Coordinates of N, CA, C and O in Angstrom, one line a residue:
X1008 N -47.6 29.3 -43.1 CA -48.2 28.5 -42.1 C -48.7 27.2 -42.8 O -48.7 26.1 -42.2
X1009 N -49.1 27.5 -44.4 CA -50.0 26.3 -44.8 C -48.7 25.8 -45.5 O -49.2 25.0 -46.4
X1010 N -47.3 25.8 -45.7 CA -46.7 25.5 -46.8 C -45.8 24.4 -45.8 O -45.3 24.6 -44.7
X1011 N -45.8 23.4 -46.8 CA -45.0 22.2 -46.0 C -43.1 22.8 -46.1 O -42.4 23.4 -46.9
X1012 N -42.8 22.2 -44.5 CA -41.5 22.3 -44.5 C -40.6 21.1 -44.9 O -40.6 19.9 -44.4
X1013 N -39.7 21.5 -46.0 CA -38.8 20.6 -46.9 C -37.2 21.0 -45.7 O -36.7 22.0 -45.3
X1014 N -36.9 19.5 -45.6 CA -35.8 19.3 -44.9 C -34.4 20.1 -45.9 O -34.4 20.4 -47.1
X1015 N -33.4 20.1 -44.9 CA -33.0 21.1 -45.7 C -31.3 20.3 -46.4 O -30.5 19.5 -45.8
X1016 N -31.2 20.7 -47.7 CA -30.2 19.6 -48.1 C -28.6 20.5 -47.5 O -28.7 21.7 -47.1
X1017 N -27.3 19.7 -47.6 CA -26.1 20.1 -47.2 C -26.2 20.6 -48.6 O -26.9 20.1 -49.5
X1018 N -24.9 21.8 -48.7 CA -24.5 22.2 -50.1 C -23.0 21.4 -50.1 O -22.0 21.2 -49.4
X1019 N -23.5 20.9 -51.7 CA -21.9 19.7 -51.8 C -21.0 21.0 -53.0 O -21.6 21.5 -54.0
X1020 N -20.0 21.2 -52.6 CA -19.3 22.0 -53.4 C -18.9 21.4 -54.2 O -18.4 20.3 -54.1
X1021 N -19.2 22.4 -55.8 CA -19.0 22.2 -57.5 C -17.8 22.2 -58.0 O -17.1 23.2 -58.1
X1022 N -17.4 21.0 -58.4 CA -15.5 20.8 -58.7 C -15.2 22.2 -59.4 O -14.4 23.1 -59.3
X1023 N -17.1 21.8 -60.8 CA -16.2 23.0 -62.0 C -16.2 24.6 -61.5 O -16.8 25.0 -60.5
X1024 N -15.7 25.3 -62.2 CA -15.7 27.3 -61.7 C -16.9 27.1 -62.5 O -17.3 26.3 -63.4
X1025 N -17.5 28.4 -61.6 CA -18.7 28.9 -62.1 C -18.2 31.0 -62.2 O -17.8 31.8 -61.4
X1026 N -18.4 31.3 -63.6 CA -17.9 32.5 -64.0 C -19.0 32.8 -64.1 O -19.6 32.2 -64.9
X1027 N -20.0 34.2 -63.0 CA -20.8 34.3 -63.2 C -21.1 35.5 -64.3 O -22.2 36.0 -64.5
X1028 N -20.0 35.8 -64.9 CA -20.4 36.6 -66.2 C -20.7 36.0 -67.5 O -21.1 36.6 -68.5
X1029 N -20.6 34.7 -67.6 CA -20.9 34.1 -68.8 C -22.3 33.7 -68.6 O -22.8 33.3 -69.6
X1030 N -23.3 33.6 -67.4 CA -24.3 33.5 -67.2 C -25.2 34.6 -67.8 O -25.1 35.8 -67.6
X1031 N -26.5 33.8 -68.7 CA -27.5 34.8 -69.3 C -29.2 34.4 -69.2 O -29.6 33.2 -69.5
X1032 N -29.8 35.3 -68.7 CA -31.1 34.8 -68.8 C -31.3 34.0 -69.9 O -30.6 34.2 -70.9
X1033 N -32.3 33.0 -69.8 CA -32.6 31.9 -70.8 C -34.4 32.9 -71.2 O -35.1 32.5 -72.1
X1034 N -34.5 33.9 -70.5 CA -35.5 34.6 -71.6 C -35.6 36.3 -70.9 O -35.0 36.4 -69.8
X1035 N -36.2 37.3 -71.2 CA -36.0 38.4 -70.7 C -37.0 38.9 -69.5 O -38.2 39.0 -69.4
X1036 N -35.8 39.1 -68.6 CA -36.9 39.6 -67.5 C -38.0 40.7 -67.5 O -38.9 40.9 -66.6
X1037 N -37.8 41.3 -68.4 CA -39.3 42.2 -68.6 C -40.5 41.3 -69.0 O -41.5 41.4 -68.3
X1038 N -40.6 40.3 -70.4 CA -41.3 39.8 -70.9 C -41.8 38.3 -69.9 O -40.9 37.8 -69.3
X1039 N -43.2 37.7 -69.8 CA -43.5 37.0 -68.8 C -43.4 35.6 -69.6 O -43.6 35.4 -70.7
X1040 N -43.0 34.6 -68.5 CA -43.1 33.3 -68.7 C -43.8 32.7 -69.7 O -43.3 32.2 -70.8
X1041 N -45.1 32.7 -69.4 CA -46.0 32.2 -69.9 C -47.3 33.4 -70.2 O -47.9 33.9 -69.3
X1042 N -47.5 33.8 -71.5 CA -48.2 35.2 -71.8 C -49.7 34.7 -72.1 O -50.6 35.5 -71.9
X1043 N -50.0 33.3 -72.6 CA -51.1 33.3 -72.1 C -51.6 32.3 -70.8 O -51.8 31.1 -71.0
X1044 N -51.8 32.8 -69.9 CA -51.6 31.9 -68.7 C -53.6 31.4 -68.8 O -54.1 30.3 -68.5
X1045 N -54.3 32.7 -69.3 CA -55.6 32.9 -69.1 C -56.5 31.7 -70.4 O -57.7 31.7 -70.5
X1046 N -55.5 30.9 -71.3 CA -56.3 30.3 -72.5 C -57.1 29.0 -72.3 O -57.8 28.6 -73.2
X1047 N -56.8 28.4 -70.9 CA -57.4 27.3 -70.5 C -58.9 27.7 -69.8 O -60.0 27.1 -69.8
X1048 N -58.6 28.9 -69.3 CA -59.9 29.1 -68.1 C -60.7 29.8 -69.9 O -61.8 29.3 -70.1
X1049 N -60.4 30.2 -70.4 CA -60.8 30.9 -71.8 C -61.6 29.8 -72.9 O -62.6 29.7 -73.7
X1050 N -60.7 29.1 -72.5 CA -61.5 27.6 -73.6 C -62.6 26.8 -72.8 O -63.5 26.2 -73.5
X1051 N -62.6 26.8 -71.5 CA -63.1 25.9 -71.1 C -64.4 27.1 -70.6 O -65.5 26.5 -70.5
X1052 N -64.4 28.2 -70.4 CA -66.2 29.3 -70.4 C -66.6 29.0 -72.0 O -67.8 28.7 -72.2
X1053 N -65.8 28.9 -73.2 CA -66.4 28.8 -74.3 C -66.6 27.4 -74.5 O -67.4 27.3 -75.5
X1054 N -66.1 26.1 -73.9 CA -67.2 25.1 -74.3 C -68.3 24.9 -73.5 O -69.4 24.7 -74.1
X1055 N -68.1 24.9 -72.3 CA -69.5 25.1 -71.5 C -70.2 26.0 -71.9 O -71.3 26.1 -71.2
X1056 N -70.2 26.9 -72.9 CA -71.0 27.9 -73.2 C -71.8 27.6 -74.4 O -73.1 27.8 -74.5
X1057 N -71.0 26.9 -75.4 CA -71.4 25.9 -76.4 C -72.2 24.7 -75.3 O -73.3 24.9 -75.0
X1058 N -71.5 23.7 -74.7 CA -72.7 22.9 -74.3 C -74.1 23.2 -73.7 O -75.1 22.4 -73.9
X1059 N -74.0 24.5 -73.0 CA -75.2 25.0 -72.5 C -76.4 25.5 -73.6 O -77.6 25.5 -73.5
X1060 N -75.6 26.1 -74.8 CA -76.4 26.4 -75.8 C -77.0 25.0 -76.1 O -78.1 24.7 -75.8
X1061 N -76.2 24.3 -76.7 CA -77.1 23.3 -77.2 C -78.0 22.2 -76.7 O -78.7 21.4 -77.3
X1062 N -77.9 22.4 -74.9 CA -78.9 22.3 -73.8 C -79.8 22.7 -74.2 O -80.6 22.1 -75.0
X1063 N -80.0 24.0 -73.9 CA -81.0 25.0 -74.2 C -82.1 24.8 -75.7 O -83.4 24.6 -75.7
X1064 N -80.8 24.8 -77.0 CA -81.8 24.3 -78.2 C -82.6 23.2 -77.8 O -83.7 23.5 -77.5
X1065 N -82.3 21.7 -77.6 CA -82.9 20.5 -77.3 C -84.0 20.8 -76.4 O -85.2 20.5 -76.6
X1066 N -83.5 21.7 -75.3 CA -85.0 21.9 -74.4 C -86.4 22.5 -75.6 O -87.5 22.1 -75.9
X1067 N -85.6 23.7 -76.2 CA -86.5 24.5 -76.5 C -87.5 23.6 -78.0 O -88.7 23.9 -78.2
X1068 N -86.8 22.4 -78.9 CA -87.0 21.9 -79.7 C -87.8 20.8 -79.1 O -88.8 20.6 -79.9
X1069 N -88.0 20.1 -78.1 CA -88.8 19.4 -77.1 C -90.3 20.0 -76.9 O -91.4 19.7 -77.2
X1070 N -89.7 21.2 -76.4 CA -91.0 21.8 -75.8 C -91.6 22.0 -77.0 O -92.6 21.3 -77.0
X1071 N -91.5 23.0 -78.3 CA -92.3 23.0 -79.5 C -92.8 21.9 -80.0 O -93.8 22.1 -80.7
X1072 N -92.5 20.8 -79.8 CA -92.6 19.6 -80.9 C -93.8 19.0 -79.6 O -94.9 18.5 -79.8
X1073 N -93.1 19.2 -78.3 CA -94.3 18.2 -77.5 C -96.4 19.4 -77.8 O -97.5 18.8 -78.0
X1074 N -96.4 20.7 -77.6 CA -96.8 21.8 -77.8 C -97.4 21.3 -79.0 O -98.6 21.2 -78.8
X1075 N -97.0 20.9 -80.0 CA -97.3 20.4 -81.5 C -98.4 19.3 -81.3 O -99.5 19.2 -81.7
X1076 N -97.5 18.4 -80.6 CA -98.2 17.1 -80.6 C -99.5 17.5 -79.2 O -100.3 16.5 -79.0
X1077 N -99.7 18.4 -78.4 CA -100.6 18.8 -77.7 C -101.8 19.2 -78.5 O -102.8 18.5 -78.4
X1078 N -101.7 20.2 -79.2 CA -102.6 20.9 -80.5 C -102.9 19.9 -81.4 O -103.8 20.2 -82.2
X1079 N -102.4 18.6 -81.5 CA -103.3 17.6 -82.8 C -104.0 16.8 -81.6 O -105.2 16.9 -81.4
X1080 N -103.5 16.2 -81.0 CA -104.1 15.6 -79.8 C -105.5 16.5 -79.5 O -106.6 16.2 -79.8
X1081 N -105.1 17.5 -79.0 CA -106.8 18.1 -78.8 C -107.7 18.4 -80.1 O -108.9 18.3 -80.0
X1082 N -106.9 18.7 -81.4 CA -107.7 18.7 -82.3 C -108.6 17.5 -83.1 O -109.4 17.7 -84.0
X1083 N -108.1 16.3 -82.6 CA -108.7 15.0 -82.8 C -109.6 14.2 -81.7 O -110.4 13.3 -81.8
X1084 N -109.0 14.9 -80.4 CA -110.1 14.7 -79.5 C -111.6 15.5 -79.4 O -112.6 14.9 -79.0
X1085 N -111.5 16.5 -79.8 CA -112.6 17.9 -80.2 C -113.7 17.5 -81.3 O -114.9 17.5 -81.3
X1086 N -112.5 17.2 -82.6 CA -113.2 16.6 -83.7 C -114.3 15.5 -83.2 O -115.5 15.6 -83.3
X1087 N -113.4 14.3 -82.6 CA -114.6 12.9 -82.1 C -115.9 13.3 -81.5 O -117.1 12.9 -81.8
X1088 N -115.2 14.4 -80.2 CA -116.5 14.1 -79.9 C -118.1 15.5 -80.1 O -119.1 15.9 -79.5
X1089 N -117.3 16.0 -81.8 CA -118.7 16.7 -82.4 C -119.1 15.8 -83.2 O -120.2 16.0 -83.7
X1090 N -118.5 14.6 -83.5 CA -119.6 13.3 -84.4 C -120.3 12.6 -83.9 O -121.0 11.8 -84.6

């Protein structure tokens, strides 16, 4: 339904003979085309997996260092005002 209809060509007949016994697969029909078909979708969960990690560190390295700078901030505001 969804596949486009391709007009259809005449067959021009082939001067040379075609012996179809000298014809041989160009690879074996048991064994598949393409064996890794799955290494793209494979590479691309492991870099997004890496980018997300190193999302995550930066968040997590933010939040401690801001948390840091929270704790001297109060501890110099605390300090001032016991003098």
């Amino acid at each position: 339904m969804f596949r486009p209809k391709l007009p259809e060509t005449p067959c021009v007949p082939s001067i040379t003979a075609h012996n179809p016994q000298d014809c041989t697969p160009a690879y074996p029909a048991s064994r598949p085309v393409a064996p890794y078909v799955g290494v793209g979708a494979v590479a691309a969960v492991v870099v997004v997996g890496i980018v997300l990690t190193a999302l995550l560190a930066a968040v997590a390295i933010s939040a401690v260092s801001v948390a840091i700078a929270a704790v001297v901030l109060r501890s110099l505001i605390s300090s001032a005002n016991k003098r």
